[in-house]
Short mmCIF file of C-alpha atoms in Angstrom, two decimals:
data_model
loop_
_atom_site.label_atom_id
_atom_site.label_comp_id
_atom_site.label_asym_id
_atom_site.label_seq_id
_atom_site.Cartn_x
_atom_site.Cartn_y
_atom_site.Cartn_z
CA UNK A 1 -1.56 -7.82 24.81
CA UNK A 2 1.85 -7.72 23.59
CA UNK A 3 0.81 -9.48 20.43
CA UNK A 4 -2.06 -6.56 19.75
CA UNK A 5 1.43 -4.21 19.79
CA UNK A 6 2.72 -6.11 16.90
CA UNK A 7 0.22 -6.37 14.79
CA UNK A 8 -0.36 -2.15 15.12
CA UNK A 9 3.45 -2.11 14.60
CA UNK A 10 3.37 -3.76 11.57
CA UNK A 11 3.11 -1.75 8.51
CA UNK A 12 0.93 -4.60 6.60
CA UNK A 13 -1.93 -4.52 9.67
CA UNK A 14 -4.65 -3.42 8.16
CA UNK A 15 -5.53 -1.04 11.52
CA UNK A 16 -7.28 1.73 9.98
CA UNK A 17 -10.82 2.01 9.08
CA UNK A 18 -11.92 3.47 5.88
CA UNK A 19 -13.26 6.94 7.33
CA UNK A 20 -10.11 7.28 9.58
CA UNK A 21 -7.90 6.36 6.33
CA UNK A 22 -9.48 8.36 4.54
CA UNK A 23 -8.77 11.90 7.13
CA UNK A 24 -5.04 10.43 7.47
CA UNK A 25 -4.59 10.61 3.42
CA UNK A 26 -6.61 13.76 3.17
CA UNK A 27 -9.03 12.86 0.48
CA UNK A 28 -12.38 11.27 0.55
CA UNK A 29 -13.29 7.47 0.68
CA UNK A 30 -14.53 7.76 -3.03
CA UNK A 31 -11.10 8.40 -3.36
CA UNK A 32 -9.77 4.93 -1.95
CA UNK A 33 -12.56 3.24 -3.13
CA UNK A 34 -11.35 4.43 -7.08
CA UNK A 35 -7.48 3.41 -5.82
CA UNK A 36 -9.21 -0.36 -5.20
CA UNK A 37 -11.07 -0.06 -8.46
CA UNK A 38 -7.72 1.06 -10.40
CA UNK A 39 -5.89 -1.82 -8.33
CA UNK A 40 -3.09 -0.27 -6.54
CA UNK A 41 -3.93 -2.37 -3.76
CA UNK A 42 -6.95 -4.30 -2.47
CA UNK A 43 -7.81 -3.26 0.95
CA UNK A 44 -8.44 -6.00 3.61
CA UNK A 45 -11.82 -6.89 4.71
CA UNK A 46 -13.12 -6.91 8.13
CA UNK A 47 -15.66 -10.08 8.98
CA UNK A 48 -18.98 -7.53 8.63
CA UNK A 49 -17.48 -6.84 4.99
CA UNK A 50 -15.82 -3.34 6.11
CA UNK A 51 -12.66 -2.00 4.18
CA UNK A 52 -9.24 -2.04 6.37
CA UNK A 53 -6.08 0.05 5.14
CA UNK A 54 -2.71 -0.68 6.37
CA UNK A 55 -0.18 1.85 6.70
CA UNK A 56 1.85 0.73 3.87
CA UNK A 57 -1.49 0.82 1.71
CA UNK A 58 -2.10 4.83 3.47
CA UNK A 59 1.48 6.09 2.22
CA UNK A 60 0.12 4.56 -1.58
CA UNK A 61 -2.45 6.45 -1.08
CA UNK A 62 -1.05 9.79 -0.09
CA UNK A 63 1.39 9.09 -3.45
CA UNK A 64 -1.60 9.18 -5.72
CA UNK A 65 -3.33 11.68 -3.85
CA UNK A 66 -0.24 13.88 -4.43
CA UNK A 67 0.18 12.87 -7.94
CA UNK A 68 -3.28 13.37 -8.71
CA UNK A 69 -3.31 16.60 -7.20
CA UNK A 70 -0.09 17.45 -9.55
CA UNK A 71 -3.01 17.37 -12.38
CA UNK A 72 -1.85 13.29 -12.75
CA UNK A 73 -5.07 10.96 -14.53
CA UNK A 74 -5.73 8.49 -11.34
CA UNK A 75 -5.62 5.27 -13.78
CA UNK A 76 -1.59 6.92 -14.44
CA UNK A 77 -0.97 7.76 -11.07
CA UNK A 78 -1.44 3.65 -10.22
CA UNK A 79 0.44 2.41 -12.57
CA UNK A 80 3.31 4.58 -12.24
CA UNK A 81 3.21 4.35 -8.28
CA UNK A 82 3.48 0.45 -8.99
CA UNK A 83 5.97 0.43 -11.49
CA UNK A 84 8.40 2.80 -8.84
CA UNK A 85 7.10 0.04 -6.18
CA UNK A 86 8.24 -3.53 -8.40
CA UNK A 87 11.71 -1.14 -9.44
CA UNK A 88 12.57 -0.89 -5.74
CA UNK A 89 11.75 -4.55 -5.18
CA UNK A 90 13.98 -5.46 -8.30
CA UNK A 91 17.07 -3.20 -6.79
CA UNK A 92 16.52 -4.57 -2.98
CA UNK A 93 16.55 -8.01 -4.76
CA UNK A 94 19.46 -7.28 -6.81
CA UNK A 95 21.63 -5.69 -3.53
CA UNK A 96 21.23 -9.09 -1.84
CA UNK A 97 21.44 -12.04 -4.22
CA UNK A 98 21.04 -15.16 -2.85
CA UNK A 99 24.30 -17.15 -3.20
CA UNK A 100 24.07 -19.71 -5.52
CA UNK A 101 25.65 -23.05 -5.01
CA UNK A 102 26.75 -25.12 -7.55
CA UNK A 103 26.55 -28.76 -6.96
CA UNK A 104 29.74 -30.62 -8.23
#
């Protein structure tokens, strides 16, 4: 049981189904199903062939939502929400560089 905890404490468990992702984002499954299409993520598959959403992939959502919303073209929304995504990797990356050793 304790490992069913982690994996729904996880942000990258793909726990929630598409109609419950869907009410948590506040927008329709169309709506995720054009976010997949546009490629700001790929939502995990259950065995029957269902879409799972993580909650990492639900706060994506809500940002394009939000943007899109804010009068935002969907296709624009994804790209820019990916851009902001690989610039935070870059700067964590960059705040932690892995020392380098120099062999003599």
């Amino acid at each position: 049981m304790a490992q069913s905890d982690d994996m729904f404490g996880d942000e990258d468990y793909p726990a929630y189904t598409m109609g419950r992702a869907a009410e948590i984002v506040g927008a329709s499954p169309d709506f995720l199903r054009r976010l997949d299409e546009a490629k700001l993520f790929t939502p995990f598959r259950s065995s029957g062939g269902h879409r799972r959403y993580s909650r990492y992939q639900l706060r994506l959502a809500a940002r394009a939502r939000d943007m899109v919303d804010q009068g935002t073209a969907l296709e624009a929304a994804c790209r820019i929400i990916i851009l902001e995504d690989q610039l935070e990797e870059a700067l964590r990356h960059n705040e932690h560089p892995q020392r380098r050793t120099d062999a003599a």
